[in-house]
CSV table of C-alpha atoms in Angstrom, one decimal:
chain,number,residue,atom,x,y,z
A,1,UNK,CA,36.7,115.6,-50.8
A,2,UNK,CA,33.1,114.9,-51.0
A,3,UNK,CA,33.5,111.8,-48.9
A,4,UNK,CA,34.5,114.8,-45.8
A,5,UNK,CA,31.0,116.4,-46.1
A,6,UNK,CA,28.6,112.5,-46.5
A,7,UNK,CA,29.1,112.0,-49.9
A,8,UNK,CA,30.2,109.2,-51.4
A,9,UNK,CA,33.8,109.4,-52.9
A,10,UNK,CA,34.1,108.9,-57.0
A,11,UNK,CA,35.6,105.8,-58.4
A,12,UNK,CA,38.2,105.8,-61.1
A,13,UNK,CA,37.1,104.0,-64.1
A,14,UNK,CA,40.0,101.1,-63.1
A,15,UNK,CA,37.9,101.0,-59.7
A,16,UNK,CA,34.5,100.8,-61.5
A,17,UNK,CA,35.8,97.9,-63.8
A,18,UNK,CA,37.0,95.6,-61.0
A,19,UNK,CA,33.4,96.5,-59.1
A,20,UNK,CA,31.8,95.6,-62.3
A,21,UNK,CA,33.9,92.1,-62.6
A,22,UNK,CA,33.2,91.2,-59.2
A,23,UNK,CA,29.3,91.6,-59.8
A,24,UNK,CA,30.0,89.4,-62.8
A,25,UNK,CA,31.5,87.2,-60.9
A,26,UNK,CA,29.1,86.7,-58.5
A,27,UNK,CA,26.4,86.4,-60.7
A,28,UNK,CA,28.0,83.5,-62.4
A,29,UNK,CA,28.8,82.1,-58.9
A,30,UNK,CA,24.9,82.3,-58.0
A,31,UNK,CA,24.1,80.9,-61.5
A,32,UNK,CA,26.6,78.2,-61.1
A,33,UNK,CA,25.2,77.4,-57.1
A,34,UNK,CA,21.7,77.3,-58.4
A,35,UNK,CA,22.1,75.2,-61.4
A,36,UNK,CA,23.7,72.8,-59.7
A,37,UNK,CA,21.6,72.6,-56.8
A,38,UNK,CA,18.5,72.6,-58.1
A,39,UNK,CA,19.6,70.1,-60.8
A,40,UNK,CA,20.9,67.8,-58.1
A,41,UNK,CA,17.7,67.9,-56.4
A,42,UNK,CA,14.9,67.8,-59.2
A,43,UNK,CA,16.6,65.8,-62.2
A,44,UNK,CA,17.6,62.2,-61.7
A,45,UNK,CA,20.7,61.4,-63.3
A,46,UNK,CA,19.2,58.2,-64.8
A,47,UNK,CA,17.1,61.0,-66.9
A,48,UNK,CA,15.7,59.2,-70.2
A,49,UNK,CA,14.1,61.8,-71.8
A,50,UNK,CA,15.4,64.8,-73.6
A,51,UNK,CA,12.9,66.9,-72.0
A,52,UNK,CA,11.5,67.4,-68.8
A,53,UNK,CA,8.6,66.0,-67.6
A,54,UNK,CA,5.9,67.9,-65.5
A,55,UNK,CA,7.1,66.6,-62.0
A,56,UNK,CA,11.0,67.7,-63.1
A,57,UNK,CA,9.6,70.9,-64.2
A,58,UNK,CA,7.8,71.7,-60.8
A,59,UNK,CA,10.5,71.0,-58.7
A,60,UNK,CA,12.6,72.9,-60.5
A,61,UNK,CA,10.7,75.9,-60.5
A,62,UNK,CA,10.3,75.6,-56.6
A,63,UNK,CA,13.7,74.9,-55.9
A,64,UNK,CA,14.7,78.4,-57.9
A,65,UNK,CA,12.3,80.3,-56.5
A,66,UNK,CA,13.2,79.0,-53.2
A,67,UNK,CA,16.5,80.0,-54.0
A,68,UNK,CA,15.8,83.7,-54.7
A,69,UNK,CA,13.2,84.0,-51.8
A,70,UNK,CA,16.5,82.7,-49.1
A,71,UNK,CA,19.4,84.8,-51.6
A,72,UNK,CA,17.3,88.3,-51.5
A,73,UNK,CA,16.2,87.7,-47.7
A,74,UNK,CA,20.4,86.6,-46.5
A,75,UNK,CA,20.6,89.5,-48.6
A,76,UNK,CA,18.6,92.5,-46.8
A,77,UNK,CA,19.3,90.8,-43.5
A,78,UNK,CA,23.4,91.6,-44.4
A,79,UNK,CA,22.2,95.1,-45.9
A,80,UNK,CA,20.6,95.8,-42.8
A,81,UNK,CA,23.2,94.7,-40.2
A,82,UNK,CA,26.2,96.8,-42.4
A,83,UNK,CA,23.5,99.6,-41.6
A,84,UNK,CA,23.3,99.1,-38.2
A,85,UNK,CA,27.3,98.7,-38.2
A,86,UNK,CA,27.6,102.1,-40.0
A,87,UNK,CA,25.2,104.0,-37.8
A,88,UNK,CA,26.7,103.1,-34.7
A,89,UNK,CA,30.4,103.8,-36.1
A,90,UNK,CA,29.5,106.7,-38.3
A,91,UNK,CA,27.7,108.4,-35.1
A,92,UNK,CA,30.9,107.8,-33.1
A,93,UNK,CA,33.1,110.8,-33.5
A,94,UNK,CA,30.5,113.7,-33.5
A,95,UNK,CA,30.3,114.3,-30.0
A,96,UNK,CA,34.2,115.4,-29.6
């Protein structure tokens, strides 16, 4: 009944196992989106070396952080507006 009094309710270990296989799974689908992206843009597909060379290498690096920098700030910007949502709900039925 904590969830009554502001606390947040306590998962079952079948709901913490499906939280913990969605974060997996949307790890590997950021992994996934990134490597192919950034791959896409940075490595020709006519490569004929094994490795990359320092222009490859450059881009790639950009085009990952690039990646993080947009993922973390969609990120807080969704954070923030589920906050906003919350407070306005949450503050909704104290006034009765």
């Amino acid at each position: 009944m904590s969830f009554l009094f502001g606390g947040r309710p306590q998962l079952s270990s079948a709901e913490k196992i499906a939280a913990a296989e969605t974060e997996i799974e949307m790890v590997s689908d950021m992994f996934n989106r990134l490597t192919q992206s950034c791959a896409k843009k940075c490595i020709p597909p006519d490569y004929r070396e094994s490795d990359l060379n320092k222009g490859e290498s450059v881009c790639l690096d950009r085009c990952v952080s690039k990646f993080f920098e947009v993922n973390m700030k969609v990120s807080e910007k969704m954070q923030n507006e589920a906050a906003g949502k919350q407070g306005i709900s949450g503050g909704m039925g104290y006034g009765m």
